[in-house]
Short mmCIF file of C-alpha atoms in Angstrom, two decimals:
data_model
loop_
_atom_site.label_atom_id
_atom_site.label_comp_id
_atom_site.label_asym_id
_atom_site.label_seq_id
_atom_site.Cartn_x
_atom_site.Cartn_y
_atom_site.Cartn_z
CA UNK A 20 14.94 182.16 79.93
CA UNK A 21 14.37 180.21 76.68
CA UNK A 22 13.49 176.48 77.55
CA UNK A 23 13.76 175.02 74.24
CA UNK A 24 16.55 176.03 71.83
CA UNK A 25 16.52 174.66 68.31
CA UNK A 26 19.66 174.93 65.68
CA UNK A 27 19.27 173.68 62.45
CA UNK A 28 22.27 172.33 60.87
CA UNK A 29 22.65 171.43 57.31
CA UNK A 30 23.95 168.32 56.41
CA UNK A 31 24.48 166.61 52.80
CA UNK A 32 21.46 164.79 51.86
CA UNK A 33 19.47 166.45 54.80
CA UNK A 34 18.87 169.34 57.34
CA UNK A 35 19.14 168.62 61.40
CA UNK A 36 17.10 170.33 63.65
CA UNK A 37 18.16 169.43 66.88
CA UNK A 38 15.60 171.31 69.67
CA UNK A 39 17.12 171.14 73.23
CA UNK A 40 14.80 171.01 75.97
CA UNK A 41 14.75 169.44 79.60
CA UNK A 42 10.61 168.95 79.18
CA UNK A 43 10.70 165.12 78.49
CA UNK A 44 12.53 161.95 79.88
CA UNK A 45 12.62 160.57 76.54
CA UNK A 46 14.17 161.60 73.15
CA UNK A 47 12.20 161.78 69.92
CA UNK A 48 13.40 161.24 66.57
CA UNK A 49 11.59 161.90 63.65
CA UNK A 50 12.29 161.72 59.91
CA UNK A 51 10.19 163.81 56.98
CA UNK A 52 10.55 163.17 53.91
CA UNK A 53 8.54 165.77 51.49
CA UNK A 54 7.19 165.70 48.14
CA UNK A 55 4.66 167.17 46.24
CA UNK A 56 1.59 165.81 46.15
CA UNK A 57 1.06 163.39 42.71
CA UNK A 58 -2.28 161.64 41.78
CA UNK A 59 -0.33 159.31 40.09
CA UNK A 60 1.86 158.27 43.39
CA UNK A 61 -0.47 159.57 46.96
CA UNK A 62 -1.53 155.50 47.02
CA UNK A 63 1.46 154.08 46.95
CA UNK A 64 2.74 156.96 49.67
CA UNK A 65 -0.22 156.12 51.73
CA UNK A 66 0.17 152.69 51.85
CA UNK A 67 4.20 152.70 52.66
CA UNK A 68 3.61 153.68 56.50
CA UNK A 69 1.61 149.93 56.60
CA UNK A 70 4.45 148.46 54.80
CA UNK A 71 7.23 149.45 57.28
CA UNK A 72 5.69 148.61 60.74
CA UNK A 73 5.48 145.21 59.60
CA UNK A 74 9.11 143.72 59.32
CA UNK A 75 12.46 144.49 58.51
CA UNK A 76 15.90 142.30 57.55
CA UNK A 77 16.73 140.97 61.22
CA UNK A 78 12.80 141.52 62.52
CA UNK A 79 10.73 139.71 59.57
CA UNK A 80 7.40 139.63 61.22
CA UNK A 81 5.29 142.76 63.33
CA UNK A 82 5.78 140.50 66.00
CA UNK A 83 9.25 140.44 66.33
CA UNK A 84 9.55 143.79 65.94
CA UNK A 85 8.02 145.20 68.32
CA UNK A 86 9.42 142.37 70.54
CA UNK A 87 12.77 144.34 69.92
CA UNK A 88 11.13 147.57 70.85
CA UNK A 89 10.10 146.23 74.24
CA UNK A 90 14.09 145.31 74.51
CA UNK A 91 15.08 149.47 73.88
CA UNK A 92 12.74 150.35 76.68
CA UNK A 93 9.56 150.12 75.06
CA UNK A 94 10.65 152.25 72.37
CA UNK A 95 8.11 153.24 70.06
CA UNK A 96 8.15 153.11 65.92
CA UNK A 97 5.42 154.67 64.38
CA UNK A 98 5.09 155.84 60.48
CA UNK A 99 2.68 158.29 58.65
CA UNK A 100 1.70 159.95 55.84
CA UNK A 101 0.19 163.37 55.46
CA UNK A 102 -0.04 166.49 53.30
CA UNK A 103 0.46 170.36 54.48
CA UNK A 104 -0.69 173.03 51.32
CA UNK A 105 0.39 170.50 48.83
CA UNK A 106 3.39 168.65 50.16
CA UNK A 107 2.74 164.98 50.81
CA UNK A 108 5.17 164.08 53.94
CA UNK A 109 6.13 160.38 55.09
CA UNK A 110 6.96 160.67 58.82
CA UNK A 111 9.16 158.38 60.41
CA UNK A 112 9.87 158.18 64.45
CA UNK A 113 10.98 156.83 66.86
CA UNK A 114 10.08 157.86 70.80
CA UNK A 115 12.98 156.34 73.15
CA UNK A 116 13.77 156.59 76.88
CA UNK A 117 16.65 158.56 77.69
CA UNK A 118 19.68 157.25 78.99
CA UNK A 119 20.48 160.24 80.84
CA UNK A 120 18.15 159.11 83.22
CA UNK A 121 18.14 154.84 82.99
CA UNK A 122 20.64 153.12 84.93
CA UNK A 123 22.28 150.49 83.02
CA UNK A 124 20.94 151.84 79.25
CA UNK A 125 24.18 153.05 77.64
CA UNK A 126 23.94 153.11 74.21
CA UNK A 127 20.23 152.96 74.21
CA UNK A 128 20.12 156.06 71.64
CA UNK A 129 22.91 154.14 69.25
CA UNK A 130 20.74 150.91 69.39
CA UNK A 131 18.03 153.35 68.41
CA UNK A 132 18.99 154.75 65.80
CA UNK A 133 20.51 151.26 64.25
CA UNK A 134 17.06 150.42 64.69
CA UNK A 135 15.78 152.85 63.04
CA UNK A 136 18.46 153.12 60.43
CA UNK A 137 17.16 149.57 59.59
CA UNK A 138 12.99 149.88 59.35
CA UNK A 139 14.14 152.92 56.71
CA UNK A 140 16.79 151.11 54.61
CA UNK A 141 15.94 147.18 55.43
CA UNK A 142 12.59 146.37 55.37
CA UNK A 143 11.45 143.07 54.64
CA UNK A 144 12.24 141.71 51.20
CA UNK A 145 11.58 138.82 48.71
CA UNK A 146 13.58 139.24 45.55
CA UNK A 147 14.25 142.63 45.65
CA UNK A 148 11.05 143.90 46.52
CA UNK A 149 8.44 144.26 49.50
CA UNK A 150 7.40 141.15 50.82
CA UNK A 151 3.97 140.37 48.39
CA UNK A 152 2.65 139.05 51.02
CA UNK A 153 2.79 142.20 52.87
CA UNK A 154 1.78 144.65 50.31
CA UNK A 155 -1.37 142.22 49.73
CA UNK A 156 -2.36 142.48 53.23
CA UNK A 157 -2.06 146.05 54.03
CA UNK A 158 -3.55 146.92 50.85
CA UNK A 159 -7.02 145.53 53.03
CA UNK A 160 -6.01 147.25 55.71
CA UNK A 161 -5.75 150.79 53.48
CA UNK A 162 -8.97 149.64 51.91
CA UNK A 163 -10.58 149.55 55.20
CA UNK A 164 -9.06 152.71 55.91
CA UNK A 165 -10.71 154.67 52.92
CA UNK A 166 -14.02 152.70 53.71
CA UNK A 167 -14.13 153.78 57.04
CA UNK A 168 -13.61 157.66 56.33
CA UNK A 169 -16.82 157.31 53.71
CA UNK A 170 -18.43 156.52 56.33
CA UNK A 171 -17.19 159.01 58.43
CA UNK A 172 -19.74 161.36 57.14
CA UNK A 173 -18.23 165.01 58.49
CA UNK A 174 -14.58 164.04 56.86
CA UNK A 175 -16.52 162.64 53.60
CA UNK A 176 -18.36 166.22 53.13
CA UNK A 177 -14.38 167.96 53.80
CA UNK A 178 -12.88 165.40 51.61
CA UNK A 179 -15.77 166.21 49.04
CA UNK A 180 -15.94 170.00 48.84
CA UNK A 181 -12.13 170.35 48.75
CA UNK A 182 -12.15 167.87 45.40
CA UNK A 183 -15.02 170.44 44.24
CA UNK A 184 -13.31 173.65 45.48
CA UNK A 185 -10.05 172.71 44.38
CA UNK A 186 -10.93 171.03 41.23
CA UNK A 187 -7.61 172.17 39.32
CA UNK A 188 -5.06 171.83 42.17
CA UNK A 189 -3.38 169.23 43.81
CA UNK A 190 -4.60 169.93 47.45
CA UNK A 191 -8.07 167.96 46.26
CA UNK A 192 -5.71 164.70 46.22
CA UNK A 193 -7.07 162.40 49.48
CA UNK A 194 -4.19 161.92 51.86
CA UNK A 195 -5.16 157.85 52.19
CA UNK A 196 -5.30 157.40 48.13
CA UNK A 197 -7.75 156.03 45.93
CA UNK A 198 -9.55 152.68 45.86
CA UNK A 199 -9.10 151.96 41.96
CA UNK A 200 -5.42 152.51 42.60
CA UNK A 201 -4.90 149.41 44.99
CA UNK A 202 -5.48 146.51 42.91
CA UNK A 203 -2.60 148.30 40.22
CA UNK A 204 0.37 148.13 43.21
CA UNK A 205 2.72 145.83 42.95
CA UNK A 206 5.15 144.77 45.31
CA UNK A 207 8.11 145.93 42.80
CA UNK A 208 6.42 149.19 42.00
CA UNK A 209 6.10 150.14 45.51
CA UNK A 210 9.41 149.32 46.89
CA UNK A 211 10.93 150.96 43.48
CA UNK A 212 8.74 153.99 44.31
CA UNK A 213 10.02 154.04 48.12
CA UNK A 214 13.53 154.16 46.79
CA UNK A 215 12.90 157.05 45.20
CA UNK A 216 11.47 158.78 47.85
CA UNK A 217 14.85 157.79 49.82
CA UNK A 218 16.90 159.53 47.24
CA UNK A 219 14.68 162.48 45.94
CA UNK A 220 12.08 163.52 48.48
CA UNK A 221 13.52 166.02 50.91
CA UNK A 222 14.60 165.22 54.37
CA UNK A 223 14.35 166.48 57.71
CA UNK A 224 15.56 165.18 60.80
CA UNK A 225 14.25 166.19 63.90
CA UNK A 226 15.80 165.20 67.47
CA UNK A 227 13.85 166.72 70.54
CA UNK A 228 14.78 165.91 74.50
CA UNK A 229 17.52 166.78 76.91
CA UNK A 230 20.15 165.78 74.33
CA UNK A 231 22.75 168.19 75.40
CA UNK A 232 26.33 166.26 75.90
CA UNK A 233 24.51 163.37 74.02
CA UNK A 234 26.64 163.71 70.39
CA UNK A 235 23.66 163.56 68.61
CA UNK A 236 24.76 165.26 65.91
CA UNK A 237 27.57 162.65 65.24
CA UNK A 238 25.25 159.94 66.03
CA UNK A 239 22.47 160.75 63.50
CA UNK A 240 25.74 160.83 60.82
CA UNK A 241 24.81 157.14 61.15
CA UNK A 242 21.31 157.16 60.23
CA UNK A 243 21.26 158.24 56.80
CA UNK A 244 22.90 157.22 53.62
CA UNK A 245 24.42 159.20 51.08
CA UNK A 246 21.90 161.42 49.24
CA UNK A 247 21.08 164.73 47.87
CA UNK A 248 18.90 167.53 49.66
CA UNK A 249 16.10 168.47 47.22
CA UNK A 250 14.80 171.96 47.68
CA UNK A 251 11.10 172.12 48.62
CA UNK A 252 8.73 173.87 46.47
CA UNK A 253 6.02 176.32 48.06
CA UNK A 254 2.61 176.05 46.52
CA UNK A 255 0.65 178.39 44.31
CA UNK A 256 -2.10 180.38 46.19
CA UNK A 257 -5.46 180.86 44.14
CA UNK A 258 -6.52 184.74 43.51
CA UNK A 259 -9.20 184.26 41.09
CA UNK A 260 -12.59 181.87 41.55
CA UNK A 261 -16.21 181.80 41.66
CA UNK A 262 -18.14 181.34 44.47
CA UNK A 263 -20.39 178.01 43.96
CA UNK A 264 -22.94 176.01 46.22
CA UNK A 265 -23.05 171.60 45.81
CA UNK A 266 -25.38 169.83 47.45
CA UNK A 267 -25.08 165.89 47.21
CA UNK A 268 -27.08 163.11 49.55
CA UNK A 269 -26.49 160.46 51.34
CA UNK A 270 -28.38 157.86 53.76
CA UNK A 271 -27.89 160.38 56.53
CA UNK A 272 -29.99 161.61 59.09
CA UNK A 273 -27.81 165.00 60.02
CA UNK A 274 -26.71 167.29 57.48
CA UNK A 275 -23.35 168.60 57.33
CA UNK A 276 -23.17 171.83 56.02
CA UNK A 277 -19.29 173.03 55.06
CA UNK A 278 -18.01 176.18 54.00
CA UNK A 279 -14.39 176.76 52.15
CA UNK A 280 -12.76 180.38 52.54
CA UNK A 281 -9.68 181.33 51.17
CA UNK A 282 -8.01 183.42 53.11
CA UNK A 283 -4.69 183.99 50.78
CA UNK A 284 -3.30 183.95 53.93
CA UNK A 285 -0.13 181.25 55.10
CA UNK A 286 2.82 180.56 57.70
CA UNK A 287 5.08 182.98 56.42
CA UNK A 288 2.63 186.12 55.29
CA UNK A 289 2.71 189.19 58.02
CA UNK A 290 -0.83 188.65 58.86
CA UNK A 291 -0.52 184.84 59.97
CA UNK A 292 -0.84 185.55 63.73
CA UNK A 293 -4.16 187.89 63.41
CA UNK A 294 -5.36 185.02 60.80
CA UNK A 295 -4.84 182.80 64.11
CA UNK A 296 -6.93 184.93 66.31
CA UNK A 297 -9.69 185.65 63.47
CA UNK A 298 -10.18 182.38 63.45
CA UNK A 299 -10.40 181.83 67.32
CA UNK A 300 -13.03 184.41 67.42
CA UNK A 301 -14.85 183.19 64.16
CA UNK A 302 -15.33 179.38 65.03
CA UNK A 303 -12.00 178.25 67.05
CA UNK A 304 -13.33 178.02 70.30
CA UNK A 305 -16.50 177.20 72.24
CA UNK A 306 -17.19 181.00 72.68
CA UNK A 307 -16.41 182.01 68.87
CA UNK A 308 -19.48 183.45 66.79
CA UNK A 309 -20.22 179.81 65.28
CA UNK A 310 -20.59 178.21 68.51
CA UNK A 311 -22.41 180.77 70.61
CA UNK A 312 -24.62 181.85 67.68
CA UNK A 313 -25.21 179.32 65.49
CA UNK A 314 -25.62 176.65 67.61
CA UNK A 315 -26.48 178.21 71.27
CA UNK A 316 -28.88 181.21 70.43
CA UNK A 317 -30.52 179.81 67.03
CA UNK A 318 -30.01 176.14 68.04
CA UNK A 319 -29.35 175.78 63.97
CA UNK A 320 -26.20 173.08 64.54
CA UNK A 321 -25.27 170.20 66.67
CA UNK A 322 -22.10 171.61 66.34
CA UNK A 323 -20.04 173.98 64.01
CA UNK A 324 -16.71 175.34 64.35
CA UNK A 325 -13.83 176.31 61.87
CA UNK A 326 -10.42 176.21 61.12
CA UNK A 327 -7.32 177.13 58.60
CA UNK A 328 -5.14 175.46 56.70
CA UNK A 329 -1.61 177.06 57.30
CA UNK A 330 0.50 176.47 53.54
CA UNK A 331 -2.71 176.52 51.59
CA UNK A 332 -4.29 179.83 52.39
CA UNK A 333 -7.76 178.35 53.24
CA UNK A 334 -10.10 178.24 55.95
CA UNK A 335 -12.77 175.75 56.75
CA UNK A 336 -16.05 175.68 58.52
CA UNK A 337 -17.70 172.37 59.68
CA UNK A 338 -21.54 172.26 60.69
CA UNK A 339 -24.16 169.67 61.34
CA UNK A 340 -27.28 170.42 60.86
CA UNK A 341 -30.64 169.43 60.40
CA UNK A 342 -31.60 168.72 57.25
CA UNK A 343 -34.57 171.37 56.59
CA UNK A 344 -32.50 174.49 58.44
CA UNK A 345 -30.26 174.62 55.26
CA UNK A 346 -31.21 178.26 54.37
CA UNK A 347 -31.38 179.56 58.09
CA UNK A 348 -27.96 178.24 58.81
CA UNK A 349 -25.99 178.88 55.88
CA UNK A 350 -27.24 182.41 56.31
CA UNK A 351 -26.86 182.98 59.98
CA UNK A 352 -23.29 181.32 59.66
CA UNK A 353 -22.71 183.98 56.49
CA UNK A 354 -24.17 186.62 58.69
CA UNK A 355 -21.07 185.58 61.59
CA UNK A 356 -18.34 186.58 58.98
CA UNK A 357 -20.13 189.82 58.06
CA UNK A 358 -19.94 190.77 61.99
CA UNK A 359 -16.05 189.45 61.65
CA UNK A 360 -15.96 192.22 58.51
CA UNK A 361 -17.67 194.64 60.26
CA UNK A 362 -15.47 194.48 63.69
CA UNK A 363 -18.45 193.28 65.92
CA UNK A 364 -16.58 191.59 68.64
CA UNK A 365 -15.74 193.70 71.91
CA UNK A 366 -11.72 194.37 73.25
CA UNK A 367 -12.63 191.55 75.71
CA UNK A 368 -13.51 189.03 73.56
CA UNK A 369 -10.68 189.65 71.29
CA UNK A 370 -8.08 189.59 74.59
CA UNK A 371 -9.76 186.35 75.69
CA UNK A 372 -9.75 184.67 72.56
CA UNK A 373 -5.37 186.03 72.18
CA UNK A 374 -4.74 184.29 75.66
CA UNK A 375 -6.54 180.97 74.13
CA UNK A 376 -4.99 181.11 71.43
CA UNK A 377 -1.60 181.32 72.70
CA UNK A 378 -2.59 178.53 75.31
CA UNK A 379 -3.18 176.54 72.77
CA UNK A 380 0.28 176.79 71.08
CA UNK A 381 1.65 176.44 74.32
CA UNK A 382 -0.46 173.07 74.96
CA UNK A 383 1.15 171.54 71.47
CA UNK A 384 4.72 172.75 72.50
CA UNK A 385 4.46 170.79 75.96
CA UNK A 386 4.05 167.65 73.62
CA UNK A 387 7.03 166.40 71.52
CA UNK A 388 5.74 165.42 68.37
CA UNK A 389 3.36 169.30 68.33
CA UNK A 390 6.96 170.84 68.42
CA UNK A 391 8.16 169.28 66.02
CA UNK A 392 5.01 169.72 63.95
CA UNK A 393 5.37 173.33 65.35
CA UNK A 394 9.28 173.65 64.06
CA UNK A 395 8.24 172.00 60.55
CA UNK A 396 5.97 174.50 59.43
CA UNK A 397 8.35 176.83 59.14
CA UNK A 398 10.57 174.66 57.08
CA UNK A 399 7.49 174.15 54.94
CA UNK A 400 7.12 177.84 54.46
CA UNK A 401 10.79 178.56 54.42
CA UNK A 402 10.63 180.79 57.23
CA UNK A 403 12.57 181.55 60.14
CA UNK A 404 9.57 182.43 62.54
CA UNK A 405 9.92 180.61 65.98
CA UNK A 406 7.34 179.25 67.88
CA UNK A 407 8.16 181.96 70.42
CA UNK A 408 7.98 184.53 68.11
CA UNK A 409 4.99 183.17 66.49
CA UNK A 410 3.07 183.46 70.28
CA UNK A 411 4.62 187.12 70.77
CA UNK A 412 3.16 187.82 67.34
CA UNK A 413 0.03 186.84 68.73
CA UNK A 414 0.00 188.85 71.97
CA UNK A 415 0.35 191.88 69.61
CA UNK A 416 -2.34 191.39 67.37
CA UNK A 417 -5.02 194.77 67.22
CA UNK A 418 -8.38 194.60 66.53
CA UNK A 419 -7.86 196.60 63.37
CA UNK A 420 -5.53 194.15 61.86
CA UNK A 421 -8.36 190.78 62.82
CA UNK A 422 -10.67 193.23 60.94
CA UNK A 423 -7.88 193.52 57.78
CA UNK A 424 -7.94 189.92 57.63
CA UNK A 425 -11.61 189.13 58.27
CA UNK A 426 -11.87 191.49 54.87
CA UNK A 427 -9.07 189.49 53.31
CA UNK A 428 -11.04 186.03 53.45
CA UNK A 429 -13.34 185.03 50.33
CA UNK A 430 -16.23 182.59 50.44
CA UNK A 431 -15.19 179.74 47.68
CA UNK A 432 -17.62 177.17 48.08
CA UNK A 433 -20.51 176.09 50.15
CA UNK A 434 -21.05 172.11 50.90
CA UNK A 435 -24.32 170.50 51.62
CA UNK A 436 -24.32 166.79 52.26
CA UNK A 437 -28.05 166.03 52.72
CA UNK A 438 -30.74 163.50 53.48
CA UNK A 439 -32.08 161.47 50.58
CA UNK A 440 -35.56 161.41 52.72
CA UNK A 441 -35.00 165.32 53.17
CA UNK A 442 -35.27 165.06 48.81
CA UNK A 443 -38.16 162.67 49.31
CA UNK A 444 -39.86 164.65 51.57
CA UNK A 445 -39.48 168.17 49.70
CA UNK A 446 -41.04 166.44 46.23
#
């Protein structure tokens, strides 16, 4: 018996996915709205998701607001930005109890979405644009947003060796935007640029819960205004490169040694599920290669672990190290994908790390917002692969066809972020 049924309706201006299931007590709601990813507009699409938590027309202030989710049953509103390969999405949703099973809520999911009809297409204005006010304070808060993942050394070396490894394409763009960019906003310019991502971006609505007999279809009708679906575009995969090693320093005590693959590999390709399971036995899990060999046996890394990027075709591996094992671990952790290569991995290992992997699925589709994340990929990669069929995919993968893939992926780029004293000390 299926427990969650989705059917995906297409509507003008936007597609529906409505995904039946009796798992949760409350009903999700969540808007997408896609675009490519532009350096000259990821700040102003970063900073957006600040913008609309704090006010709308009839709500002016945070406070308020939320005050009036407290009123829908503690409702909750929450907006971010992301990218997937090279789409840049602004998420949208709302989490609200069901009134299937609240006496005395009727209506709760129309008051809802009126709600939520109105943080989209009324936020807080002053003459036609966001409130400057506003826009000059969550610019600080963005600012110490970017700060705060410099400091976060392990996503500073990611952030770095994608800008290096993907010098010429738009997946180097940093999801949270660019410091220089912030002082340039204005409140016009952003709320100008929000209206175009109203009428151009394109849309998906997701509504996830027990919402049979509910007329959810009819009631989302209300949600959205008139508008065009834009087709998405799927991104360009790299064939040709040269491998290259960086190494940069920092004030840092711990290295952090990263590796980017391609693996030319994404959602929709045949050999997605066995790219899944390569990577479960290559760094995924506590008893992959990385983890038992590089930093069990050796005792190289304090940790290290991988894992893929699903509309790009890439694969990364994280490690931190000490500053002087460099050499010994970038060459034990090369030595891990020539075992991959090489099929050096027994029948059990590969069967354990298939029933992890599909646990794992399963763990994200027993959370609301990981199926819809689940259900969007395949609207990302235009294809009409199920969750379900995804983990059946799984369950089928052969050791022959983890070795195909392991031979499929192609070192790009190693990243060293090192100690400045490590320098010191070598002169």
């Amino acid at each position: 018996m299926v427990e969650t049924l989705e059917r995906i309706i297409p509507k003008e201006g936007y597609d529906l996915h409505l995904i039946h299931t009796k798992k949760f007590k409350t009903i999700h709601l969540s808007l997408k709205f896609t675009s490519k990813l532009t350096r000259e507009n990821i700040t102003k699409r970063a900073l957006l998701p600040y913008i609309l938590q704090q006010g709308t027309a009839n709500y002016p202030t945070a406070i308020q607001l939320r005050q009036h989710l407290d009123e829908l049953y503690g409702t909750v509103l929450a907006v971010d930005s992301s990218k997937k390969g090279e789409n840049h999405i602004l998420t949208i949703r709302l989490e609200l109890a069901n009134e299937q099973y609240i006496a005395g809520s009727q209506d709760l999911l129309n008051q809802g979405i009126a709600f939520l009809r109105e943080v989209i297409y009324q936020p807080k204005l002053v003459d036609q644009a966001f409130d400057p006010k506003i826009v000059a304070r969550e610019k600080e808060t963005l600012r110490s947003k970017m700060e705060s993942l410099t400091e976060d050394k392990v996503s500073f070396a990611n952030t770095r060796m994608i800008e290096e490894m993907c010098k010429e394409e738009e997946y180097r763009l940093r999801v949270h935007g660019y410091e220089e960019d912030l002082d340039k906003i204005t409140a016009e310019d952003l709320y100008a640029y929000y209206q175009q991502i109203l009428s151009q971006d394109h849309l998906d609505i997701f509504a996830v819960g027990d919402i049979e007999g509910l007329e959810v279809e009819e009631k989302i009708t209300a949600l959205v205004e008139a508008r065009e679906q834009q087709p998405i575009e799927k991104g360009k995969l790299v064939a040709g490169f040269n491998e290259q090693t960086l190494i940069e320093e920092d004030d840092i005590k711990q290295a952090k040694l990263h590796f980017g693959y391609r693996t030319n590999i994404t959602f929709d390709d045949e050999d997605y599920a066995a790219l899944h399971v390569f990577n479960g036995l290559f760094g995924g899990f506590p008893s992959s290669k990385l983890f038992m060999n590089v930093r069990e046996k050796h005792s190289l890394a304090y940790y290290a672990a991988s894992r893929i990027e699903s509309h790009k075709g890439l694969m990364f591996v994280f490690s931190g190290i000490a500053p002087e094992q460099f050499e010994n671990a970038k060459d034990i952790i090369l030595e891990q994908m020539e075992q991959m290569r090489k099929g050096e991995f027994t029948d059990n290992e590969l069967n354990e790390t298939k029933e992890m992997t599909i646990n794992q699925l399963r763990e994200t589709l027993d959370n609301a917002q990981g199926m819809i994340e689940l259900h969007y990929q395949s609207v990302l990669a235009q294809s009409s692969i199920s969750p379900e069929q995804l983990l059946q995919k799984v369950n089928k993968v052969t050791k022959d066809q983890v070795i195909n893939v392991a031979n499929k992926v192609k070192l790009d780029t190693i990243y060293l972020l090192t100690s400045k004293e490590a320098e010191q000390s070598e002169a």
